[in-house]
Tab-separated table of C-alpha atoms in Angstrom:
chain	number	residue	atom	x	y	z
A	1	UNK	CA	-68.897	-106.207	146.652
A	2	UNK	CA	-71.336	-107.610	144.414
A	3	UNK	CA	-69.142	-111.156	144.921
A	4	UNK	CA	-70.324	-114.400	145.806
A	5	UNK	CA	-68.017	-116.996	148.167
A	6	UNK	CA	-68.850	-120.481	149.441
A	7	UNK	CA	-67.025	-122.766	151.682
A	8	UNK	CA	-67.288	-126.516	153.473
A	9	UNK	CA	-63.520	-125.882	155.347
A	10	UNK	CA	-64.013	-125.552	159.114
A	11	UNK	CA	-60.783	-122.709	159.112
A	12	UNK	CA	-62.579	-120.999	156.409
A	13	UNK	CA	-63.839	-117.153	157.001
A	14	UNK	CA	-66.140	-115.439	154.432
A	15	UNK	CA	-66.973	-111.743	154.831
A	16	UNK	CA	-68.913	-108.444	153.579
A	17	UNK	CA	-67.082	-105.979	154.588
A	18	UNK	CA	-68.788	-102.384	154.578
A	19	UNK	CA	-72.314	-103.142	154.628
A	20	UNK	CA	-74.640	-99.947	153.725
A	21	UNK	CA	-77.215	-100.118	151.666
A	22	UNK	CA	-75.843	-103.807	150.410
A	23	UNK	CA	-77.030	-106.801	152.068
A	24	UNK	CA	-75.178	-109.614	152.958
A	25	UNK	CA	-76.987	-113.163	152.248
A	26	UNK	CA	-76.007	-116.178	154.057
A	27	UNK	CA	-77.018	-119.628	152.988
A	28	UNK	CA	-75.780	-122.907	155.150
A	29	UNK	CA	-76.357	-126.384	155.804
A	30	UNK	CA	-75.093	-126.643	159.200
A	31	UNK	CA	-75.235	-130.757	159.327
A	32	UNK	CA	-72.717	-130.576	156.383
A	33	UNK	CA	-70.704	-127.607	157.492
A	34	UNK	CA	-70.854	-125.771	153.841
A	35	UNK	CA	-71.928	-121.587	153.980
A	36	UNK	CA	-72.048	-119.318	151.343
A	37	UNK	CA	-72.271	-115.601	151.288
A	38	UNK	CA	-73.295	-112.919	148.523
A	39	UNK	CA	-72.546	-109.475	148.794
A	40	UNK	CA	-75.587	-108.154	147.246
A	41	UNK	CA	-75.847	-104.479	146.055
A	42	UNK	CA	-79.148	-103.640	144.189
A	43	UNK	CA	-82.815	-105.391	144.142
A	44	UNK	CA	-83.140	-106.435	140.644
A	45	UNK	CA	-81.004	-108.310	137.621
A	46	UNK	CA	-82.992	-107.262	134.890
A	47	UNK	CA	-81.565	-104.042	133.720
A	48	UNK	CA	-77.787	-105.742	133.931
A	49	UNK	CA	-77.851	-109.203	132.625
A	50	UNK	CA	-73.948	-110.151	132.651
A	51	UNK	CA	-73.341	-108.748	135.761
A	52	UNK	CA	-71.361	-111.262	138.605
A	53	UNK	CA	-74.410	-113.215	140.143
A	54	UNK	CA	-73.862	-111.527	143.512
A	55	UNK	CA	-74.432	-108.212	142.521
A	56	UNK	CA	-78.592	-108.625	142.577
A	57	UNK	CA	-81.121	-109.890	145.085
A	58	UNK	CA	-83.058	-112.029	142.593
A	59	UNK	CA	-79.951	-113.894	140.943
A	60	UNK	CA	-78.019	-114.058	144.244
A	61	UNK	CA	-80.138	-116.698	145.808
A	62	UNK	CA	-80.812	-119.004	142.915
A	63	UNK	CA	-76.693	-118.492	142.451
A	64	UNK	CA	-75.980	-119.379	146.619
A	65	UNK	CA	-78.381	-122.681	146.450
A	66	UNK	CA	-76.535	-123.681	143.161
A	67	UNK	CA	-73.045	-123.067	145.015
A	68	UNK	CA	-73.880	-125.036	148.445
A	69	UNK	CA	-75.706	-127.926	146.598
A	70	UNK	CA	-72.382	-128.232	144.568
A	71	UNK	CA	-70.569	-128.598	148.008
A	72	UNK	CA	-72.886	-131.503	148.849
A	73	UNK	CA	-75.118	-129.208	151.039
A	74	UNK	CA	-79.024	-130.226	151.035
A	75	UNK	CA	-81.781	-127.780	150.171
A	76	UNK	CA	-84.072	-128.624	152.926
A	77	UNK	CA	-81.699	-127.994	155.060
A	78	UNK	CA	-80.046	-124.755	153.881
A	79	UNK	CA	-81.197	-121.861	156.560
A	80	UNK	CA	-80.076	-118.209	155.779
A	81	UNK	CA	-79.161	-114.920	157.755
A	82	UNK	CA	-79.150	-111.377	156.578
A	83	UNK	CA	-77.121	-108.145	157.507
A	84	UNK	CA	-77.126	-104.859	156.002
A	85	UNK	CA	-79.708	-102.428	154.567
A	86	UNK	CA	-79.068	-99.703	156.137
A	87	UNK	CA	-80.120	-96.080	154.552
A	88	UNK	CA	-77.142	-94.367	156.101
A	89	UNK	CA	-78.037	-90.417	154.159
A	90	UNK	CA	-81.660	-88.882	154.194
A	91	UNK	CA	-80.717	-87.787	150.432
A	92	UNK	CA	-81.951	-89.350	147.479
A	93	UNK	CA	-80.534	-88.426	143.674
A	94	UNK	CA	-81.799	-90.418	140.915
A	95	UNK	CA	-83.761	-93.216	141.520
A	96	UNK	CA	-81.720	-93.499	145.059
A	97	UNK	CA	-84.816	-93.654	147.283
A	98	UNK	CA	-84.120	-95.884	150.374
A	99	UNK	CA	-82.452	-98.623	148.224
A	100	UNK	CA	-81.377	-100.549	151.737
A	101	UNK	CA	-85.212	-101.295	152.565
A	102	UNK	CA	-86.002	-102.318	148.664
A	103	UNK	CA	-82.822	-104.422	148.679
A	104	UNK	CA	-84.340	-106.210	151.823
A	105	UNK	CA	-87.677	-106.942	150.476
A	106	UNK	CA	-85.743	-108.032	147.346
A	107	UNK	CA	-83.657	-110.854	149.157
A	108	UNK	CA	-86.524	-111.923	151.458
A	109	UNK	CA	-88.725	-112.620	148.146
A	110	UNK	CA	-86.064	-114.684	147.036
A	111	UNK	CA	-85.424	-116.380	149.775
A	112	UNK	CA	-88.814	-117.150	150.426
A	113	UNK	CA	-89.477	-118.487	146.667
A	114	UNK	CA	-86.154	-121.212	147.061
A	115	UNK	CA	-87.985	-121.317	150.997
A	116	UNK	CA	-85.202	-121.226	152.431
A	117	UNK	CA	-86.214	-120.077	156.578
A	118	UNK	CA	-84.056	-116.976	157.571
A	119	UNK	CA	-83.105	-117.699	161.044
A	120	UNK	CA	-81.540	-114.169	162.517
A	121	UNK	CA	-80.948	-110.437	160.432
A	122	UNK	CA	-79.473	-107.077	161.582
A	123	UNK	CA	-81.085	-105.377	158.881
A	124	UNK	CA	-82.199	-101.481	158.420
A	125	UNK	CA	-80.920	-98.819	160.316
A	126	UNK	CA	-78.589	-95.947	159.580
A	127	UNK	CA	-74.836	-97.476	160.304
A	128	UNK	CA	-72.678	-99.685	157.904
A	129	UNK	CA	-71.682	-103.321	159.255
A	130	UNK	CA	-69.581	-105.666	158.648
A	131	UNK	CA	-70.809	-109.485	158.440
A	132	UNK	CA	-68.580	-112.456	159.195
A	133	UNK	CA	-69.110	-116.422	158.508
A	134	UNK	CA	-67.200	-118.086	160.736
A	135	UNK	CA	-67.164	-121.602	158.662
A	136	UNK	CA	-65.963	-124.213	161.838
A	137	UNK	CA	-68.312	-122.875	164.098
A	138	UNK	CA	-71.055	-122.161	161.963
A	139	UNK	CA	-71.107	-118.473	163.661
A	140	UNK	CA	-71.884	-114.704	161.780
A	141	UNK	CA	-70.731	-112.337	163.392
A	142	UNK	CA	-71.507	-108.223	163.004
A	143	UNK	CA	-69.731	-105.061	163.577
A	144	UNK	CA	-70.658	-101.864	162.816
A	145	UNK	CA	-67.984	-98.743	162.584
A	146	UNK	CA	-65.831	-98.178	165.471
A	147	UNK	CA	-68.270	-100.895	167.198
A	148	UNK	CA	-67.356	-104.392	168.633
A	149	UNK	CA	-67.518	-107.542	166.355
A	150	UNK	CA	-70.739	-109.436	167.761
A	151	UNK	CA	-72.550	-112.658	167.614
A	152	UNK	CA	-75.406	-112.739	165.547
A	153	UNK	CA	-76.308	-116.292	165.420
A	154	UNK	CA	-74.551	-119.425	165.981
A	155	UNK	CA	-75.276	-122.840	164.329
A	156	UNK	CA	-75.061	-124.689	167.294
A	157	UNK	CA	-79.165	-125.685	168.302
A	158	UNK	CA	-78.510	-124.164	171.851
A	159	UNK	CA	-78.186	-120.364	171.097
A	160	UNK	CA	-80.365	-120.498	168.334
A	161	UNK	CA	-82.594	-117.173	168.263
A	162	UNK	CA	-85.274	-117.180	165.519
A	163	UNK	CA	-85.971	-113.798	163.302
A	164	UNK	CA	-88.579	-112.168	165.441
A	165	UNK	CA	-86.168	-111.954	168.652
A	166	UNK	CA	-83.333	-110.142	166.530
A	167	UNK	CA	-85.232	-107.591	164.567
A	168	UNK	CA	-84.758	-104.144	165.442
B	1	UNK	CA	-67.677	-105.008	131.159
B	2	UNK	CA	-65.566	-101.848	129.809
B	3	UNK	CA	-66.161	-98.355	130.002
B	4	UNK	CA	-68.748	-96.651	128.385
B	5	UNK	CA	-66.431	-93.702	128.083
B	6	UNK	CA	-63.727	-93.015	125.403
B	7	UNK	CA	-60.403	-91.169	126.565
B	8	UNK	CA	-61.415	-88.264	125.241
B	9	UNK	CA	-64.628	-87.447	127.597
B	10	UNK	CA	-62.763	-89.104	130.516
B	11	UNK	CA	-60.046	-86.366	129.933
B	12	UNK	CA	-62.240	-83.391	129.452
B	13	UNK	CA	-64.253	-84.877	132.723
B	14	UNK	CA	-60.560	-84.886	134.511
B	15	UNK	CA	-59.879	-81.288	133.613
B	16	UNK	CA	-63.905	-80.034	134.800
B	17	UNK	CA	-62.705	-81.763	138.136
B	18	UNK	CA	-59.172	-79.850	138.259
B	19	UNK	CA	-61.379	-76.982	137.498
B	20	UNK	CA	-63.559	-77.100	140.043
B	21	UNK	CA	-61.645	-78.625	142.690
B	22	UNK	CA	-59.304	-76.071	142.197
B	23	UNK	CA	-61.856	-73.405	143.169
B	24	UNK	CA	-62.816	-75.913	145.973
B	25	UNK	CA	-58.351	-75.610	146.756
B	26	UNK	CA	-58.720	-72.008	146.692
B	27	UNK	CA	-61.736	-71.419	149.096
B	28	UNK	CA	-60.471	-73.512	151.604
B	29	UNK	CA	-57.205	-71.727	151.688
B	30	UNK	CA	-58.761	-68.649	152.334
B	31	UNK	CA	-61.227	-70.386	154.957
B	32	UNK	CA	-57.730	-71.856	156.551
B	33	UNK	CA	-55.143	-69.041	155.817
B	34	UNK	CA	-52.707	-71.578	154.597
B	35	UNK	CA	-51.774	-73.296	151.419
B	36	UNK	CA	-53.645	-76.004	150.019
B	37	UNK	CA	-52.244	-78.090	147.488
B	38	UNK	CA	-54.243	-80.036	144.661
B	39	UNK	CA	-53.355	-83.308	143.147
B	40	UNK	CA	-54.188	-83.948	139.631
B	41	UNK	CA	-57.559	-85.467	139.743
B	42	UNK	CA	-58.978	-89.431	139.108
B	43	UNK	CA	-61.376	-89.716	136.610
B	44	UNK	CA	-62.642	-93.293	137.377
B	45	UNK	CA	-65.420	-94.956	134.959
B	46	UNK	CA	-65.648	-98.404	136.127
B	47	UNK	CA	-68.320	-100.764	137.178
B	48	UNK	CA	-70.010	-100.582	140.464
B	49	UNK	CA	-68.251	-102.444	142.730
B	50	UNK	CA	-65.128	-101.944	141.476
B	51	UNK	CA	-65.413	-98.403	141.762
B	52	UNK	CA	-66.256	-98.231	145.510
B	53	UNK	CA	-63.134	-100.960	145.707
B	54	UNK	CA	-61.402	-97.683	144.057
B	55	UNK	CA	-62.355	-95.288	146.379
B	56	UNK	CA	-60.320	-96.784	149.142
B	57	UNK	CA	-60.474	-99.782	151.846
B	58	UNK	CA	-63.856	-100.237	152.056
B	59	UNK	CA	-63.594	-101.058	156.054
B	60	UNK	CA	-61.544	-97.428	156.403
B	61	UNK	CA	-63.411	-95.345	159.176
B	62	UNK	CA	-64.174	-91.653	157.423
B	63	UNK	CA	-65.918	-88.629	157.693
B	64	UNK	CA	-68.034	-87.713	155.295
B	65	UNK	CA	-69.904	-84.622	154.156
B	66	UNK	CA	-72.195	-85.569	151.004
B	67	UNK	CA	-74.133	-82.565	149.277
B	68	UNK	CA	-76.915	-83.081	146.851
B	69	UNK	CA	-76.840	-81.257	143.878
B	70	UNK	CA	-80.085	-80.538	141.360
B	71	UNK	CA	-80.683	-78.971	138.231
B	72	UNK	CA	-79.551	-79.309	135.067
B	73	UNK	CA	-77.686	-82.397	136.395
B	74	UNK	CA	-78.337	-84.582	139.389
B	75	UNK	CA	-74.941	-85.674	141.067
B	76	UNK	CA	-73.467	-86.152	144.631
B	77	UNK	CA	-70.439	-84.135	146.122
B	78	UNK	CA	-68.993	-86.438	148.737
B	79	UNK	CA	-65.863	-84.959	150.544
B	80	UNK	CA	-64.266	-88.257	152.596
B	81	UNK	CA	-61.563	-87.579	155.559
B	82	UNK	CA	-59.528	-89.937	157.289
B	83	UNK	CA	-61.045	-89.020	161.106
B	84	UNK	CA	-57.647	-87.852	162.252
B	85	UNK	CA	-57.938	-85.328	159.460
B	86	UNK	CA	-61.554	-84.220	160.148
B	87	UNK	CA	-60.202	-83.378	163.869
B	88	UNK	CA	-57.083	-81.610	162.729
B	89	UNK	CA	-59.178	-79.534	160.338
B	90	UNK	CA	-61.803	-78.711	163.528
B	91	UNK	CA	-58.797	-77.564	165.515
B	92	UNK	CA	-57.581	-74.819	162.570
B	93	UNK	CA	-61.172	-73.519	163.002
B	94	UNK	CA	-61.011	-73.335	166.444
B	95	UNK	CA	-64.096	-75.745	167.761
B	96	UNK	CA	-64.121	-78.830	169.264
B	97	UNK	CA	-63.211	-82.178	167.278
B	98	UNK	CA	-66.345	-85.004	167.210
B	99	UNK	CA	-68.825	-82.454	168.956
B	100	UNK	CA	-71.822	-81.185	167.763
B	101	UNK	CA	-70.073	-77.649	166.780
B	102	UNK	CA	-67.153	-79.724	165.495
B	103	UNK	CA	-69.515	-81.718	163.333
B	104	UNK	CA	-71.915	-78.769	162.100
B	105	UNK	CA	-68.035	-77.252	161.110
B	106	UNK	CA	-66.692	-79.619	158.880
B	107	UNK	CA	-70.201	-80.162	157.237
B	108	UNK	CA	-70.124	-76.458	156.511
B	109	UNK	CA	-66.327	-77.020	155.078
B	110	UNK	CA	-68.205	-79.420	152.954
B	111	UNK	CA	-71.165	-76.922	152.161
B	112	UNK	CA	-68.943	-74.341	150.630
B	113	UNK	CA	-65.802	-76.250	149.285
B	114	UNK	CA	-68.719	-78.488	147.352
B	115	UNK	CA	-70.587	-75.095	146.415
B	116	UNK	CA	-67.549	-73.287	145.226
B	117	UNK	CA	-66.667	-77.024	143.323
B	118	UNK	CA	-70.025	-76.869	141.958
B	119	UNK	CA	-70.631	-73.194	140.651
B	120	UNK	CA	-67.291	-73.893	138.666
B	121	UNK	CA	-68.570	-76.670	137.153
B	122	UNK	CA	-71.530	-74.523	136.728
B	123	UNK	CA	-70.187	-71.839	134.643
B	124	UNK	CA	-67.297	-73.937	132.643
B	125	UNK	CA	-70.265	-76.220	131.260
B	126	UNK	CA	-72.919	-73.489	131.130
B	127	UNK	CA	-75.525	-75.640	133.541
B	128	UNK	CA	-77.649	-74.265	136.570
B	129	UNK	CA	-77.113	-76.330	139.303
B	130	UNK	CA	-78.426	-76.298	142.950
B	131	UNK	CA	-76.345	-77.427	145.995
B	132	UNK	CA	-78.503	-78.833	149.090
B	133	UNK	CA	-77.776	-78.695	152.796
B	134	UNK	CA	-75.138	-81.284	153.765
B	135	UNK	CA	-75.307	-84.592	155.506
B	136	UNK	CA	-72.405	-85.734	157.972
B	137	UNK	CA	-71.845	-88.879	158.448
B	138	UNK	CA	-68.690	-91.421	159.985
B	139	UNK	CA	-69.007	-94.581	159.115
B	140	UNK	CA	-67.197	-97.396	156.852
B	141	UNK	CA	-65.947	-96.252	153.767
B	142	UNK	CA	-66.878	-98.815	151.506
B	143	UNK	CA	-70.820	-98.712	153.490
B	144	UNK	CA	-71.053	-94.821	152.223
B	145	UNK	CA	-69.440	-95.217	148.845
B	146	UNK	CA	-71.256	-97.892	147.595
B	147	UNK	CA	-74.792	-96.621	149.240
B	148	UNK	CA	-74.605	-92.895	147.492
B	149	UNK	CA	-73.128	-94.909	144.146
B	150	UNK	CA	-75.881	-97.460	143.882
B	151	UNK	CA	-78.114	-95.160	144.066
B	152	UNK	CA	-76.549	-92.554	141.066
B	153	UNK	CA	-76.033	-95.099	139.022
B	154	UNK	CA	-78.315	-97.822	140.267
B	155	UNK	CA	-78.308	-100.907	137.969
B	156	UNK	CA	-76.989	-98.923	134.610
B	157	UNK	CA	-73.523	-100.863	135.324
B	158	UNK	CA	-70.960	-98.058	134.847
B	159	UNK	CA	-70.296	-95.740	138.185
B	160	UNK	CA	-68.102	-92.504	136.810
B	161	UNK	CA	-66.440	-90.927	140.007
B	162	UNK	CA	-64.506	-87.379	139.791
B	163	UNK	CA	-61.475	-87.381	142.292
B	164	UNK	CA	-59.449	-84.976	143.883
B	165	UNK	CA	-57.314	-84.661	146.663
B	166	UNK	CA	-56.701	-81.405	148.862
B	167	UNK	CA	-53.581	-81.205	151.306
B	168	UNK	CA	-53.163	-78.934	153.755
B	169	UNK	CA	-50.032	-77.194	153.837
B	170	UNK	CA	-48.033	-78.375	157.438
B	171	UNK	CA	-50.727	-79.596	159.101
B	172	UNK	CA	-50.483	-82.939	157.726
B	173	UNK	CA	-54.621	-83.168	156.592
B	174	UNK	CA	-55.765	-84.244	153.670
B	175	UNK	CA	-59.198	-84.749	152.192
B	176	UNK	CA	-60.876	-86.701	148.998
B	177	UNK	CA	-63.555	-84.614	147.219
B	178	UNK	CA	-65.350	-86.445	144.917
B	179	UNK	CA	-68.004	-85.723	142.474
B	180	UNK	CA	-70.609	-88.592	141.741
B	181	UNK	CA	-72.752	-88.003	138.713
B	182	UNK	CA	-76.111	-89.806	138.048
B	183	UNK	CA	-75.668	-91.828	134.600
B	184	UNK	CA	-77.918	-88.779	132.850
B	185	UNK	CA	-75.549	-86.315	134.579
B	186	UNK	CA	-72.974	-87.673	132.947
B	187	UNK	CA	-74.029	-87.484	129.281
B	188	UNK	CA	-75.601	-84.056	130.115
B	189	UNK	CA	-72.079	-82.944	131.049
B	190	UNK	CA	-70.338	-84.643	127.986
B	191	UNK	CA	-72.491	-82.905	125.838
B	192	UNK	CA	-72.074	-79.580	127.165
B	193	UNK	CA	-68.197	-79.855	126.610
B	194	UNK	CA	-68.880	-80.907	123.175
B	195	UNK	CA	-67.354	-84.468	123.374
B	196	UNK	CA	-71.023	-86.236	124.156
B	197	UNK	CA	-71.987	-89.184	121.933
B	198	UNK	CA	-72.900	-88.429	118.734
């Protein structure tokens, strides 16, 4: 949570696991086989300036390019994918009001500004998910509580589904 | 990052959990007709992530009742149960386990074991303080925790959770009560049992 992995080994296998309100942020270059993902948990880095790069939408991006360039990945070819959001309670305390949707808008503006192309998201909703990078393959998978683990988009050109089919 | 908290206000924090989580012990008994023990309570100040990494394995199926509370203080009561133990506790009262009935039961266990938690709290600290209907929800552990704590504590750093545990005499259920302060709550409730910052 609030963590940051990247990978180029095919047996690798990066996860978020327990995905509410959090989002989790993909960033690959297929060609090259390197994939990065950042757990992130709240919209905005300016409040918390030391904390882990992960943690926020508007430092996790900058911090995901940085780690897949450093793996030899290229930006112009880096695509992302998103999972998480959710607003699982109707309650709000403090300043708790549907942090899941501003977290989205968060990493979309980010991901927009490096424009990097999001290519599939399971985001919103009420249930918690778990997101899986499947490194060989190039696959994310998502699975939500009791649920089965399913494909959300696979490198490979073939099953490639663009944003607009996957949105719910 | 450390702890905003010295020893001191984490310890008189502890004992305002025992307190009130003892009450919380004690109207469940009653509820159950049988024993309830009470384990001495957590009280974790950590950062934000760490602190739902505390809570338990964030991929963990639970129940979970969470009640709002307002007033004085803002905070969250969340009571967590393993799903084995949410059914066990429907079949002492009598309804049916993962129904509708068996859902509206354990979220009124929640309602009054987090009200009699709360009006403890209430008068040991001298604060007025509101309970709100209660939300059910099963889902991932980790998904819940971090959710309700972001949004207490949002991007202050430090996430202060109150924890207790409740066991049910021989019937082998258990459940984590926890009380989630907003960052304000928290020095609110420091200074009403005279250790706040000076």
């Amino acid at each position: 949570m609030g963590e940051l992995a990247v990978s180029a080994s095919p047996e690798d296998e990066l996860m978020s696991i327990g995905l509410g309100s959090c989002i989790g942020v993909a960033v690959v270059d297929r060609a090259r086989g390197v994939a990065a993902l950042a757990h992130v948990m709240l919209p905005d880095a300016a409040a918390d300036p030391e904390a882990p790069p992960g943690k926020y939408a508007d430092r996790a991006v900058p911090a995901l390019v940085e780690q897949v360039e450093r793996l030899g990945a290229r930006r112009m070819r880096l695509e992302a994918v998103l999972v998480g959001g959710a607003q699982m309670f109707d309650v709000g305390v403090g300043s708790a009001l549907d942090i899941g949707a501003r977290n989205a808008t968060a990493v979309r503006a980010a991901l927009s500004q490096a424009r990097i192309p999001v290519r599939a998201e399971e985001v919103g909703g009420r249930r918690g998910r778990t997101m899986r990078l499947h490194v060989g393959p190039m696959t994310i998978t998502v699975k939500e509580a009791g649920g089965r683990e399913v494909e959300l988009w696979s490198g490979s050109p073939s099953t490639r589904r663009t944003p607009a089919e996957v949105m719910h | 990052m450390s702890t905003d908290y010295t020893d001191l206000q984490l310890d008189a924090l502890r004992e305002l959990a025992n307190i009130g989580s003892g009450t919380a012990a004690t109207a469940l008994a009653s509820m159950l007709g049988r024993e309830v023990e009470l384990a001495v309570p957590r009280a974790l100040a950590l950062p934000l992530a760490d602190a739902v990494d505390a809570v338990g394995p964030a991929d963990a199926t639970v129940s979970s009742v969470v009640l709002p509370i307002t007033g004085d203080i803002d905070a969250l009561v969340l009571l967590l149960f393993p799903p084995a133990d949410a059914a066990t506790l429907c079949g002492l009262l009598g309804v049916e386990p993962g129904s509708e009935v068996g859902d509206s039961a354990i979220g009124e266990i929640g309602n009054i074991l987090g009200t009699s938690y709360i009006n403890a709290l209430a008068s040991m600290a001298g604060l007025a303080l509101e309970p709100k209907p209660p939300h059910v929800v099963c889902d991932m552990l980790g998904a819940i925790v971090a959710s309700l704590l972001t949004g207490t504590v949002g991007d202050t750093g430090v996430a202060l959770v109150l924890d207790s545990e409740l066991d049910v005499a021989d019937a082998a259920c258990s459940l984590s009560f926890l009380l989630l302060p907003t960052t304000g709550g928290v020095a609110e409730l420091l200074g009403r049992l005279g250790v706040g910052n000076a």
